[in-house]
PDB file of C-alpha atoms in Angstrom:
ATOM      1  CA  MET A   1     -50.204  -2.737  19.342  1.00  0.00           C
ATOM      2  CA  ASP A   2     -49.324  -4.252  16.165  1.00  0.00           C
ATOM      3  CA  THR A   3     -49.677  -1.209  13.880  1.00  0.00           C
ATOM      4  CA  GLU A   4     -48.183  -1.553  10.608  1.00  0.00           C
ATOM      5  CA  LEU A   5     -46.293   0.975   8.665  1.00  0.00           C
ATOM      6  CA  ARG A   6     -48.757  -0.024   5.520  1.00  0.00           C
ATOM      7  CA  GLN A   7     -51.888   0.982   7.764  1.00  0.00           C
ATOM      8  CA  LEU A   8     -50.289   4.448   8.291  1.00  0.00           C
ATOM      9  CA  GLU A   9     -49.779   5.024   4.828  1.00  0.00           C
ATOM     10  CA  TYR A  10     -53.606   3.992   4.318  1.00  0.00           C
ATOM     11  CA  PHE A  11     -54.179   6.355   7.165  1.00  0.00           C
ATOM     12  CA  VAL A  12     -52.474   9.107   5.236  1.00  0.00           C
ATOM     13  CA  ALA A  13     -54.106   8.320   2.187  1.00  0.00           C
ATOM     14  CA  VAL A  14     -57.514   9.135   3.330  1.00  0.00           C
ATOM     15  CA  ALA A  15     -56.588  12.113   5.592  1.00  0.00           C
ATOM     16  CA  GLU A  16     -54.831  13.958   2.654  1.00  0.00           C
ATOM     17  CA  GLU A  17     -57.751  13.056   0.696  1.00  0.00           C
ATOM     18  CA  LEU A  18     -60.409  12.853   2.914  1.00  0.00           C
ATOM     19  CA  HIS A  19     -62.627  10.503   0.462  1.00  0.00           C
ATOM     20  CA  PHE A  20     -62.184   6.814   0.279  1.00  0.00           C
ATOM     21  CA  GLY A  21     -62.514   6.117  -3.230  1.00  0.00           C
ATOM     22  CA  ARG A  22     -60.022   8.448  -3.955  1.00  0.00           C
ATOM     23  CA  ALA A  23     -57.496   7.454  -1.343  1.00  0.00           C
ATOM     24  CA  ALA A  24     -58.221   3.539  -2.459  1.00  0.00           C
ATOM     25  CA  LYS A  25     -57.225   4.911  -6.400  1.00  0.00           C
ATOM     26  CA  ARG A  26     -54.217   6.815  -5.117  1.00  0.00           C
ATOM     27  CA  LEU A  27     -52.804   3.605  -3.272  1.00  0.00           C
ATOM     28  CA  GLY A  28     -54.283   0.988  -6.196  1.00  0.00           C
ATOM     29  CA  LEU A  29     -56.405  -0.656  -3.879  1.00  0.00           C
ATOM     30  CA  THR A  30     -60.548  -1.150  -3.705  1.00  0.00           C
ATOM     31  CA  GLN A  31     -62.530   0.876  -1.144  1.00  0.00           C
ATOM     32  CA  PRO A  32     -63.653  -2.260   1.188  1.00  0.00           C
ATOM     33  CA  PRO A  33     -60.017  -3.516   1.830  1.00  0.00           C
ATOM     34  CA  LEU A  34     -59.033   0.069   2.372  1.00  0.00           C
ATOM     35  CA  SER A  35     -62.031   0.970   5.116  1.00  0.00           C
ATOM     36  CA  GLN A  36     -61.122  -2.230   6.911  1.00  0.00           C
ATOM     37  CA  GLN A  37     -57.532  -1.245   7.163  1.00  0.00           C
ATOM     38  CA  ILE A  38     -58.540   2.176   8.551  1.00  0.00           C
ATOM     39  CA  GLN A  39     -61.186   0.143  10.985  1.00  0.00           C
ATOM     40  CA  LYS A  40     -59.023  -2.160  12.360  1.00  0.00           C
ATOM     41  CA  LEU A  41     -55.935   1.240  12.620  1.00  0.00           C
ATOM     42  CA  GLU A  42     -58.742   2.990  15.080  1.00  0.00           C
ATOM     43  CA  ASP A  43     -59.833  -0.445  16.489  1.00  0.00           C
ATOM     44  CA  GLU A  44     -55.835  -1.286  17.691  1.00  0.00           C
ATOM     45  CA  ILE A  45     -55.229   2.459  19.033  1.00  0.00           C
ATOM     46  CA  GLY A  46     -58.792   2.104  20.542  1.00  0.00           C
ATOM     47  CA  VAL A  47     -59.662   5.790  19.137  1.00  0.00           C
ATOM     48  CA  THR A  48     -61.836   7.170  16.330  1.00  0.00           C
ATOM     49  CA  LEU A  49     -59.955   8.972  13.656  1.00  0.00           C
ATOM     50  CA  PHE A  50     -62.345   9.880  10.773  1.00  0.00           C
ATOM     51  CA  ASP A  51     -65.951  11.761  11.546  1.00  0.00           C
ATOM     52  CA  ARG A  52     -67.488   9.769   8.273  1.00  0.00           C
ATOM     53  CA  THR A  53     -71.098  10.695   6.664  1.00  0.00           C
ATOM     54  CA  ASN A  54     -72.885   9.796   3.850  1.00  0.00           C
ATOM     55  CA  ARG A  55     -71.205  13.479   1.983  1.00  0.00           C
ATOM     56  CA  ARG A  56     -68.100  13.623   3.550  1.00  0.00           C
ATOM     57  CA  VAL A  57     -64.902  12.589   5.569  1.00  0.00           C
ATOM     58  CA  GLN A  58     -63.531  14.796   8.441  1.00  0.00           C
ATOM     59  CA  LEU A  59     -60.428  13.984  10.646  1.00  0.00           C
ATOM     60  CA  THR A  60     -61.083  14.285  14.507  1.00  0.00           C
ATOM     61  CA  HIS A  61     -58.738  15.926  16.960  1.00  0.00           C
ATOM     62  CA  ALA A  62     -57.515  12.448  17.080  1.00  0.00           C
ATOM     63  CA  GLY A  63     -56.785  11.830  13.404  1.00  0.00           C
ATOM     64  CA  ARG A  64     -55.200  15.116  13.072  1.00  0.00           C
ATOM     65  CA  ALA A  65     -52.682  14.337  15.717  1.00  0.00           C
ATOM     66  CA  LEU A  66     -51.921  11.135  13.982  1.00  0.00           C
ATOM     67  CA  LEU A  67     -51.502  12.477  10.544  1.00  0.00           C
ATOM     68  CA  ALA A  68     -48.648  14.868  11.454  1.00  0.00           C
ATOM     69  CA  GLU A  69     -46.658  12.186  13.541  1.00  0.00           C
ATOM     70  CA  ALA A  70     -47.626   9.294  10.862  1.00  0.00           C
ATOM     71  CA  ARG A  71     -45.749  11.332   8.241  1.00  0.00           C
ATOM     72  CA  LYS A  72     -43.068  11.520  10.342  1.00  0.00           C
ATOM     73  CA  VAL A  73     -42.865   7.922  10.730  1.00  0.00           C
ATOM     74  CA  LEU A  74     -43.191   7.292   7.438  1.00  0.00           C
ATOM     75  CA  ALA A  75     -40.784   9.910   6.417  1.00  0.00           C
ATOM     76  CA  ASP A  76     -38.188   8.308   8.670  1.00  0.00           C
ATOM     77  CA  ALA A  77     -38.694   4.983   7.200  1.00  0.00           C
ATOM     78  CA  GLN A  78     -37.914   6.271   3.661  1.00  0.00           C
ATOM     79  CA  THR A  79     -34.873   7.512   4.954  1.00  0.00           C
ATOM     80  CA  ALA A  80     -33.740   4.118   6.963  1.00  0.00           C
ATOM     81  CA  VAL A  81     -34.605   2.036   3.613  1.00  0.00           C
ATOM     82  CA  LYS A  82     -32.367   4.465   1.755  1.00  0.00           C
ATOM     83  CA  ALA A  83     -29.560   4.340   4.476  1.00  0.00           C
ATOM     84  CA  ALA A  84     -29.493   0.652   4.230  1.00  0.00           C
ATOM     85  CA  ARG A  85     -29.549   0.686   0.624  1.00  0.00           C
ATOM     86  CA  ASP A  86     -26.978   3.102   0.434  1.00  0.00           C
ATOM     87  CA  ALA A  87     -24.806   1.145   2.536  1.00  0.00           C
ATOM     88  CA  ALA A  88     -25.279  -2.201   0.555  1.00  0.00           C
ATOM     89  CA  ALA A  89     -23.878  -0.255  -2.132  1.00  0.00           C
ATOM     90  CA  GLY A  90     -20.988   0.932  -0.838  1.00  0.00           C
ATOM     91  CA  ARG A  91     -22.486   5.167  -1.280  1.00  0.00           C
ATOM     92  CA  VAL A  92     -22.072   5.686   2.429  1.00  0.00           C
ATOM     93  CA  GLY A  93     -19.723   4.900   5.581  1.00  0.00           C
ATOM     94  CA  ARG A  94     -16.194   5.504   6.336  1.00  0.00           C
ATOM     95  CA  LEU A  95     -13.466   3.724   4.166  1.00  0.00           C
ATOM     96  CA  SER A  96      -9.534   3.858   5.564  1.00  0.00           C
ATOM     97  CA  VAL A  97      -7.144   3.277   2.818  1.00  0.00           C
ATOM     98  CA  ALA A  98      -3.216   3.208   3.821  1.00  0.00           C
ATOM     99  CA  PHE A  99      -0.645   3.743   0.919  1.00  0.00           C
ATOM    100  CA  VAL A 100       3.218   4.390   0.594  1.00  0.00           C
ATOM    101  CA  GLY A 101       4.007   7.573  -0.657  1.00  0.00           C
ATOM    102  CA  SER A 102       5.171   6.931  -4.089  1.00  0.00           C
ATOM    103  CA  ALA A 103       1.701   5.720  -4.975  1.00  0.00           C
ATOM    104  CA  THR A 104       0.959   9.186  -4.999  1.00  0.00           C
ATOM    105  CA  TYR A 105       3.269  10.124  -8.315  1.00  0.00           C
ATOM    106  CA  GLY A 106       1.592   7.446 -10.273  1.00  0.00           C
ATOM    107  CA  TRP A 107      -1.697   5.764 -10.111  1.00  0.00           C
ATOM    108  CA  LEU A 108      -3.440   6.402  -6.628  1.00  0.00           C
ATOM    109  CA  PRO A 109      -4.029  10.008  -6.815  1.00  0.00           C
ATOM    110  CA  GLU A 110      -6.812   9.228 -10.182  1.00  0.00           C
ATOM    111  CA  VAL A 111      -7.906   6.552  -8.002  1.00  0.00           C
ATOM    112  CA  ILE A 112      -8.830   8.792  -4.866  1.00  0.00           C
ATOM    113  CA  ARG A 113     -10.273  11.622  -7.095  1.00  0.00           C
ATOM    114  CA  ALA A 114     -12.477   9.062  -9.056  1.00  0.00           C
ATOM    115  CA  TYR A 115     -13.619   7.834  -5.642  1.00  0.00           C
ATOM    116  CA  GLN A 116     -14.779  10.938  -4.289  1.00  0.00           C
ATOM    117  CA  GLU A 117     -16.621  11.919  -6.915  1.00  0.00           C
ATOM    118  CA  ARG A 118     -18.474   8.672  -7.109  1.00  0.00           C
ATOM    119  CA  HIS A 119     -18.635   8.206  -3.541  1.00  0.00           C
ATOM    120  CA  PRO A 120     -19.204  11.645  -2.022  1.00  0.00           C
ATOM    121  CA  ASP A 121     -21.084  10.460   1.036  1.00  0.00           C
ATOM    122  CA  VAL A 122     -17.975   8.146   1.880  1.00  0.00           C
ATOM    123  CA  GLU A 123     -15.609   9.020   4.390  1.00  0.00           C
ATOM    124  CA  LEU A 124     -12.451   8.929   3.117  1.00  0.00           C
ATOM    125  CA  VAL A 125      -9.634   8.523   5.751  1.00  0.00           C
ATOM    126  CA  LEU A 126      -6.204   8.236   4.054  1.00  0.00           C
ATOM    127  CA  ARG A 127      -2.888   7.180   5.966  1.00  0.00           C
ATOM    128  CA  GLU A 128       0.613   7.014   5.079  1.00  0.00           C
ATOM    129  CA  MET A 129       2.399   4.204   6.020  1.00  0.00           C
ATOM    130  CA  PRO A 130       5.683   1.791   4.721  1.00  0.00           C
ATOM    131  CA  THR A 131       4.212  -1.502   3.470  1.00  0.00           C
ATOM    132  CA  PRO A 132       4.834  -3.674   6.378  1.00  0.00           C
ATOM    133  CA  ALA A 133       2.946  -1.167   8.382  1.00  0.00           C
ATOM    134  CA  GLN A 134      -0.020  -1.717   6.292  1.00  0.00           C
ATOM    135  CA  MET A 135       0.042  -5.337   6.345  1.00  0.00           C
ATOM    136  CA  GLU A 136      -0.060  -5.331  10.346  1.00  0.00           C
ATOM    137  CA  ALA A 137      -2.627  -2.448   9.880  1.00  0.00           C
ATOM    138  CA  LEU A 138      -4.856  -4.404   7.282  1.00  0.00           C
ATOM    139  CA  THR A 139      -4.790  -7.641   9.457  1.00  0.00           C
ATOM    140  CA  ALA A 140      -5.361  -5.898  13.111  1.00  0.00           C
ATOM    141  CA  GLY A 141      -8.694  -4.519  11.062  1.00  0.00           C
ATOM    142  CA  GLU A 142      -6.831  -0.561  11.393  1.00  0.00           C
ATOM    143  CA  VAL A 143      -7.678  -0.332   7.713  1.00  0.00           C
ATOM    144  CA  ASP A 144      -9.693  -1.118   5.087  1.00  0.00           C
ATOM    145  CA  VAL A 145      -7.424  -1.113   2.094  1.00  0.00           C
ATOM    146  CA  GLY A 146      -3.411  -1.132   1.773  1.00  0.00           C
ATOM    147  CA  VAL A 147      -1.660   0.272  -1.329  1.00  0.00           C
ATOM    148  CA  VAL A 148       1.882  -1.338  -1.007  1.00  0.00           C
ATOM    149  CA  ARG A 149       4.978  -2.303  -2.685  1.00  0.00           C
ATOM    150  CA  LEU A 150       5.651  -5.320  -4.154  1.00  0.00           C
ATOM    151  CA  PRO A 151       6.583  -8.183  -3.519  1.00  0.00           C
ATOM    152  CA  ALA A 152       4.197  -8.395  -0.421  1.00  0.00           C
ATOM    153  CA  GLN A 153       1.986 -11.260   0.808  1.00  0.00           C
ATOM    154  CA  HIS A 154      -0.015 -12.683   3.683  1.00  0.00           C
ATOM    155  CA  PRO A 155      -2.173 -15.780   4.248  1.00  0.00           C
ATOM    156  CA  ASP A 156      -4.930 -13.410   5.324  1.00  0.00           C
ATOM    157  CA  LEU A 157      -4.811 -10.849   2.677  1.00  0.00           C
ATOM    158  CA  HIS A 158      -5.472 -10.703  -0.695  1.00  0.00           C
ATOM    159  CA  ILE A 159      -2.937  -8.616  -2.855  1.00  0.00           C
ATOM    160  CA  ARG A 160      -3.479  -7.631  -6.349  1.00  0.00           C
ATOM    161  CA  LEU A 161      -1.159  -5.693  -8.906  1.00  0.00           C
ATOM    162  CA  VAL A 162      -1.999  -2.522  -9.900  1.00  0.00           C
ATOM    163  CA  GLU A 163       1.035  -0.665 -11.151  1.00  0.00           C
ATOM    164  CA  ARG A 164       4.503  -1.666 -12.758  1.00  0.00           C
ATOM    165  CA  ASP A 165       7.084   0.941 -13.296  1.00  0.00           C
ATOM    166  CA  ASP A 166      10.827   0.874 -15.222  1.00  0.00           C
ATOM    167  CA  CYS A 167      12.835   2.817 -12.820  1.00  0.00           C
ATOM    168  CA  VAL A 168      15.525   6.147 -13.904  1.00  0.00           C
ATOM    169  CA  ALA A 169      18.637   7.275 -12.407  1.00  0.00           C
ATOM    170  CA  VAL A 170      18.718  10.318 -10.809  1.00  0.00           C
ATOM    171  CA  VAL A 171      22.015  12.364 -10.746  1.00  0.00           C
ATOM    172  CA  PRO A 172      22.834  16.137  -9.763  1.00  0.00           C
ATOM    173  CA  SER A 173      22.134  18.687 -12.373  1.00  0.00           C
ATOM    174  CA  GLU A 174      25.546  19.382 -12.525  1.00  0.00           C
ATOM    175  CA  HIS A 175      26.857  15.705 -12.942  1.00  0.00           C
ATOM    176  CA  SER A 176      29.012  14.907 -15.993  1.00  0.00           C
ATOM    177  CA  LEU A 177      26.089  12.762 -17.220  1.00  0.00           C
ATOM    178  CA  ALA A 178      23.183  15.230 -16.718  1.00  0.00           C
ATOM    179  CA  ALA A 179      22.838  16.720 -20.204  1.00  0.00           C
ATOM    180  CA  ARG A 180      22.404  13.387 -21.464  1.00  0.00           C
ATOM    181  CA  SER A 181      18.714  12.004 -21.872  1.00  0.00           C
ATOM    182  CA  SER A 182      19.678   8.295 -20.770  1.00  0.00           C
ATOM    183  CA  LEU A 183      22.292   5.860 -20.029  1.00  0.00           C
ATOM    184  CA  PHE A 184      23.578   2.560 -19.468  1.00  0.00           C
ATOM    185  CA  LEU A 185      23.170   1.312 -15.599  1.00  0.00           C
ATOM    186  CA  VAL A 186      27.387   0.114 -15.578  1.00  0.00           C
ATOM    187  CA  GLU A 187      27.856   3.717 -16.319  1.00  0.00           C
ATOM    188  CA  LEU A 188      27.222   4.527 -12.697  1.00  0.00           C
ATOM    189  CA  ALA A 189      29.775   1.584 -11.129  1.00  0.00           C
ATOM    190  CA  GLU A 190      31.723   4.220  -9.495  1.00  0.00           C
ATOM    191  CA  GLU A 191      29.257   6.425  -7.968  1.00  0.00           C
ATOM    192  CA  PRO A 192      27.886   6.329  -4.753  1.00  0.00           C
ATOM    193  CA  PHE A 193      24.295   5.525  -4.523  1.00  0.00           C
ATOM    194  CA  VAL A 194      21.389   6.668  -1.906  1.00  0.00           C
ATOM    195  CA  LEU A 195      18.959   4.463  -2.035  1.00  0.00           C
ATOM    196  CA  VAL A 196      15.238   3.603  -0.247  1.00  0.00           C
ATOM    197  CA  SER A 197      16.333   1.008   2.417  1.00  0.00           C
ATOM    198  CA  ARG A 198      15.611  -2.632   1.627  1.00  0.00           C
ATOM    199  CA  ALA A 199      13.391  -2.957   4.816  1.00  0.00           C
ATOM    200  CA  ILE A 200      11.280  -0.410   3.321  1.00  0.00           C
ATOM    201  CA  TRP A 201      11.284  -1.187  -0.344  1.00  0.00           C
ATOM    202  CA  PRO A 202      13.327  -5.090  -0.724  1.00  0.00           C
ATOM    203  CA  GLY A 203      11.406  -4.890  -4.385  1.00  0.00           C
ATOM    204  CA  LEU A 204      13.362  -1.868  -5.365  1.00  0.00           C
ATOM    205  CA  TYR A 205      16.311  -2.196  -3.317  1.00  0.00           C
ATOM    206  CA  ASP A 206      16.763  -6.203  -4.466  1.00  0.00           C
ATOM    207  CA  GLY A 207      15.888  -5.450  -7.910  1.00  0.00           C
ATOM    208  CA  PHE A 208      18.750  -2.966  -8.290  1.00  0.00           C
ATOM    209  CA  ILE A 209      21.625  -4.935  -6.338  1.00  0.00           C
ATOM    210  CA  THR A 210      20.984  -7.883  -8.525  1.00  0.00           C
ATOM    211  CA  LEU A 211      20.866  -6.191 -11.696  1.00  0.00           C
ATOM    212  CA  ALA A 212      23.972  -4.292 -10.757  1.00  0.00           C
ATOM    213  CA  ARG A 213      25.805  -7.462  -9.747  1.00  0.00           C
ATOM    214  CA  ALA A 214      24.453  -9.331 -12.884  1.00  0.00           C
ATOM    215  CA  LEU A 215      26.347  -6.375 -14.976  1.00  0.00           C
ATOM    216  CA  GLY A 216      29.530  -7.099 -12.968  1.00  0.00           C
ATOM    217  CA  PHE A 217      29.576  -4.343 -10.475  1.00  0.00           C
ATOM    218  CA  GLU A 218      28.803  -3.933  -6.406  1.00  0.00           C
ATOM    219  CA  PRO A 219      27.147  -0.784  -6.201  1.00  0.00           C
ATOM    220  CA  ARG A 220      28.318   1.715  -3.308  1.00  0.00           C
ATOM    221  CA  VAL A 221      25.637   2.329  -1.085  1.00  0.00           C
ATOM    222  CA  ARG A 222      26.400   5.871   0.565  1.00  0.00           C
ATOM    223  CA  LEU A 223      23.066   6.108   2.186  1.00  0.00           C
ATOM    224  CA  GLU A 224      20.128   4.483   2.804  1.00  0.00           C
ATOM    225  CA  VAL A 225      16.618   6.233   3.359  1.00  0.00           C
ATOM    226  CA  THR A 226      12.759   5.471   3.747  1.00  0.00           C
ATOM    227  CA  GLU A 227      11.124   7.899   1.310  1.00  0.00           C
ATOM    228  CA  VAL A 228      11.927   8.234  -2.422  1.00  0.00           C
ATOM    229  CA  GLN A 229      11.699  12.051  -2.449  1.00  0.00           C
ATOM    230  CA  THR A 230      14.271  11.534   0.524  1.00  0.00           C
ATOM    231  CA  ALA A 231      17.079   9.835  -1.660  1.00  0.00           C
ATOM    232  CA  VAL A 232      15.731  12.351  -4.497  1.00  0.00           C
ATOM    233  CA  GLY A 233      16.831  15.344  -2.427  1.00  0.00           C
ATOM    234  CA  LEU A 234      19.820  13.614  -1.225  1.00  0.00           C
ATOM    235  CA  VAL A 235      20.902  13.650  -4.619  1.00  0.00           C
ATOM    236  CA  ALA A 236      20.492  17.055  -5.627  1.00  0.00           C
ATOM    237  CA  ALA A 237      22.570  17.813  -2.444  1.00  0.00           C
ATOM    238  CA  GLY A 238      25.358  16.071  -3.794  1.00  0.00           C
ATOM    239  CA  LEU A 239      25.831  13.157  -1.802  1.00  0.00           C
ATOM    240  CA  GLY A 240      25.491  10.188  -4.864  1.00  0.00           C
ATOM    241  CA  VAL A 241      22.928   9.298  -7.270  1.00  0.00           C
ATOM    242  CA  SER A 242      19.996   6.960  -7.221  1.00  0.00           C
ATOM    243  CA  ILE A 243      17.470   4.212  -8.525  1.00  0.00           C
ATOM    244  CA  VAL A 244      13.952   5.284  -8.743  1.00  0.00           C
ATOM    245  CA  PRO A 245      10.858   4.668 -10.108  1.00  0.00           C
ATOM    246  CA  SER A 246      10.052   6.873 -13.496  1.00  0.00           C
ATOM    247  CA  ALA A 247       6.790   8.145 -11.925  1.00  0.00           C
ATOM    248  CA  THR A 248       8.945  10.354  -9.436  1.00  0.00           C
ATOM    249  CA  GLU A 249       9.683  12.246 -12.668  1.00  0.00           C
ATOM    250  CA  ARG A 250       6.420  14.018 -12.189  1.00  0.00           C
ATOM    251  CA  VAL A 251       7.629  15.796  -9.472  1.00  0.00           C
ATOM    252  CA  HIS A 252       9.685  18.359 -11.185  1.00  0.00           C
ATOM    253  CA  ARG A 253      12.906  19.819  -9.484  1.00  0.00           C
ATOM    254  CA  ARG A 254      15.433  21.656 -11.477  1.00  0.00           C
ATOM    255  CA  ASP A 255      18.392  20.442  -9.274  1.00  0.00           C
ATOM    256  CA  VAL A 256      18.336  16.759 -10.397  1.00  0.00           C
ATOM    257  CA  ARG A 257      17.945  15.009 -13.687  1.00  0.00           C
ATOM    258  CA  TYR A 258      16.340  12.109 -14.574  1.00  0.00           C
ATOM    259  CA  LEU A 259      17.809   9.644 -17.094  1.00  0.00           C
ATOM    260  CA  HIS A 260      16.453   6.589 -18.628  1.00  0.00           C
ATOM    261  CA  ILE A 261      17.938   3.469 -18.333  1.00  0.00           C
ATOM    262  CA  ASP A 262      18.825   1.611 -21.398  1.00  0.00           C
ATOM    263  CA  GLY A 263      19.327  -2.526 -21.989  1.00  0.00           C
ATOM    264  CA  GLN A 264      17.996  -3.981 -18.564  1.00  0.00           C
ATOM    265  CA  SER A 265      16.452  -1.429 -15.985  1.00  0.00           C
ATOM    266  CA  PRO A 266      14.914  -1.947 -12.260  1.00  0.00           C
ATOM    267  CA  THR A 267      11.336  -2.599 -12.114  1.00  0.00           C
ATOM    268  CA  VAL A 268       8.900  -2.230  -9.151  1.00  0.00           C
ATOM    269  CA  GLU A 269       5.335  -2.854  -8.481  1.00  0.00           C
ATOM    270  CA  LEU A 270       2.684  -1.802  -6.492  1.00  0.00           C
ATOM    271  CA  GLY A 271      -0.114  -3.508  -5.249  1.00  0.00           C
ATOM    272  CA  VAL A 272      -3.671  -3.171  -3.384  1.00  0.00           C
ATOM    273  CA  ALA A 273      -4.315  -5.183  -0.443  1.00  0.00           C
ATOM    274  CA  TRP A 274      -7.383  -5.866   1.557  1.00  0.00           C
ATOM    275  CA  ARG A 275      -8.684  -8.719   4.225  1.00  0.00           C
ATOM    276  CA  ARG A 276     -10.007 -11.685   2.487  1.00  0.00           C
ATOM    277  CA  ARG A 277     -12.503 -12.126   4.488  1.00  0.00           C
ATOM    278  CA  ASP A 278     -13.708  -8.572   4.125  1.00  0.00           C
ATOM    279  CA  THR A 279     -17.302  -8.512   2.026  1.00  0.00           C
ATOM    280  CA  SER A 280     -17.584  -4.776   2.753  1.00  0.00           C
ATOM    281  CA  PRO A 281     -19.298  -2.795  -0.638  1.00  0.00           C
ATOM    282  CA  LEU A 282     -16.909   0.071   0.353  1.00  0.00           C
ATOM    283  CA  VAL A 283     -13.721  -1.948  -0.237  1.00  0.00           C
ATOM    284  CA  ALA A 284     -15.580  -3.764  -3.241  1.00  0.00           C
ATOM    285  CA  ALA A 285     -16.365  -0.026  -4.626  1.00  0.00           C
ATOM    286  CA  PHE A 286     -12.691   1.071  -4.016  1.00  0.00           C
ATOM    287  CA  LEU A 287     -11.286  -1.860  -5.733  1.00  0.00           C
ATOM    288  CA  ALA A 288     -13.628  -1.623  -8.925  1.00  0.00           C
ATOM    289  CA  ILE A 289     -12.400   2.141  -9.338  1.00  0.00           C
ATOM    290  CA  ALA A 290      -9.228   1.129  -8.641  1.00  0.00           C
ATOM    291  CA  GLU A 291      -8.769  -1.560 -11.301  1.00  0.00           C
ATOM    292  CA  SER A 292     -10.935   0.694 -13.792  1.00  0.00           C
ATOM    293  CA  VAL A 293      -8.224   3.466 -13.206  1.00  0.00           C
ATOM    294  CA  ARG A 294      -5.720   0.800 -13.689  1.00  0.00           C
ATOM    295  CA  SER A 295      -6.993  -0.409 -16.871  1.00  0.00           C
ATOM    296  CA  GLY A 296      -7.471   2.976 -18.368  1.00  0.00           C
ATOM    297  CA  LEU A 297      -3.870   3.550 -17.627  1.00  0.00           C
ATOM    298  CA  SER A 298      -2.434   0.626 -18.951  1.00  0.00           C
TER     299      SER A 298
END
């Protein structure tokens, strides 16, 4: 049997109107083609669907049974079409986004908020992980988008700059420099440093070390940690000073002071990464919002 959805649509129209002329007008047809389609449907399924007289049209018992099921089929078809269109437009589905913890101090929260507002039916899965792990997860297909610290590169990935941030110095609140609003980096030459490890954030680590050497001193690194907030917490404990992105200032603490760096200061960059061959509309929608937020902040 090769009954088509269009035939069921014609049948439902006649069944609801109980008048071929009104049903044809509703469907934008003339009456003869509609009558032919109903006759074809009856021939295909082998039953009479309507009792027809000169005065009226009535559903048969078989017609009433078909009407209930035909309505369900047409509704399911409309639902299926909407689901396909929503998926193609990136409005439904599952999107996995990995991110470095420091991204939550600046650009990322606004992107997530905007994405959820515009795509409430997308299941957004967030996973915090360091940049090297993100690169592996992206190439393995375990996550769809990564928010990574730069520099980072991989032949199978697109990586786009989304945020650049100057660094600030962090000192304990009782430090002799704590009452100031800024300093020159060289003023910290004799201090022990608590830094995010080079293995975790080479851009921050190398940028600071290179600049310090250019200014004539070799930093004394007392501790290396994996997260910015860990470095800030150990500074509060009196174990040294640190260099962190200025966005970290948004996490207020009374036991440390953030000091802007006069003259040259290290800068850090954040990027968004995705697979080169990924044509997912979910990824495209996330990237579009990320770019929109970046443009609004710049």
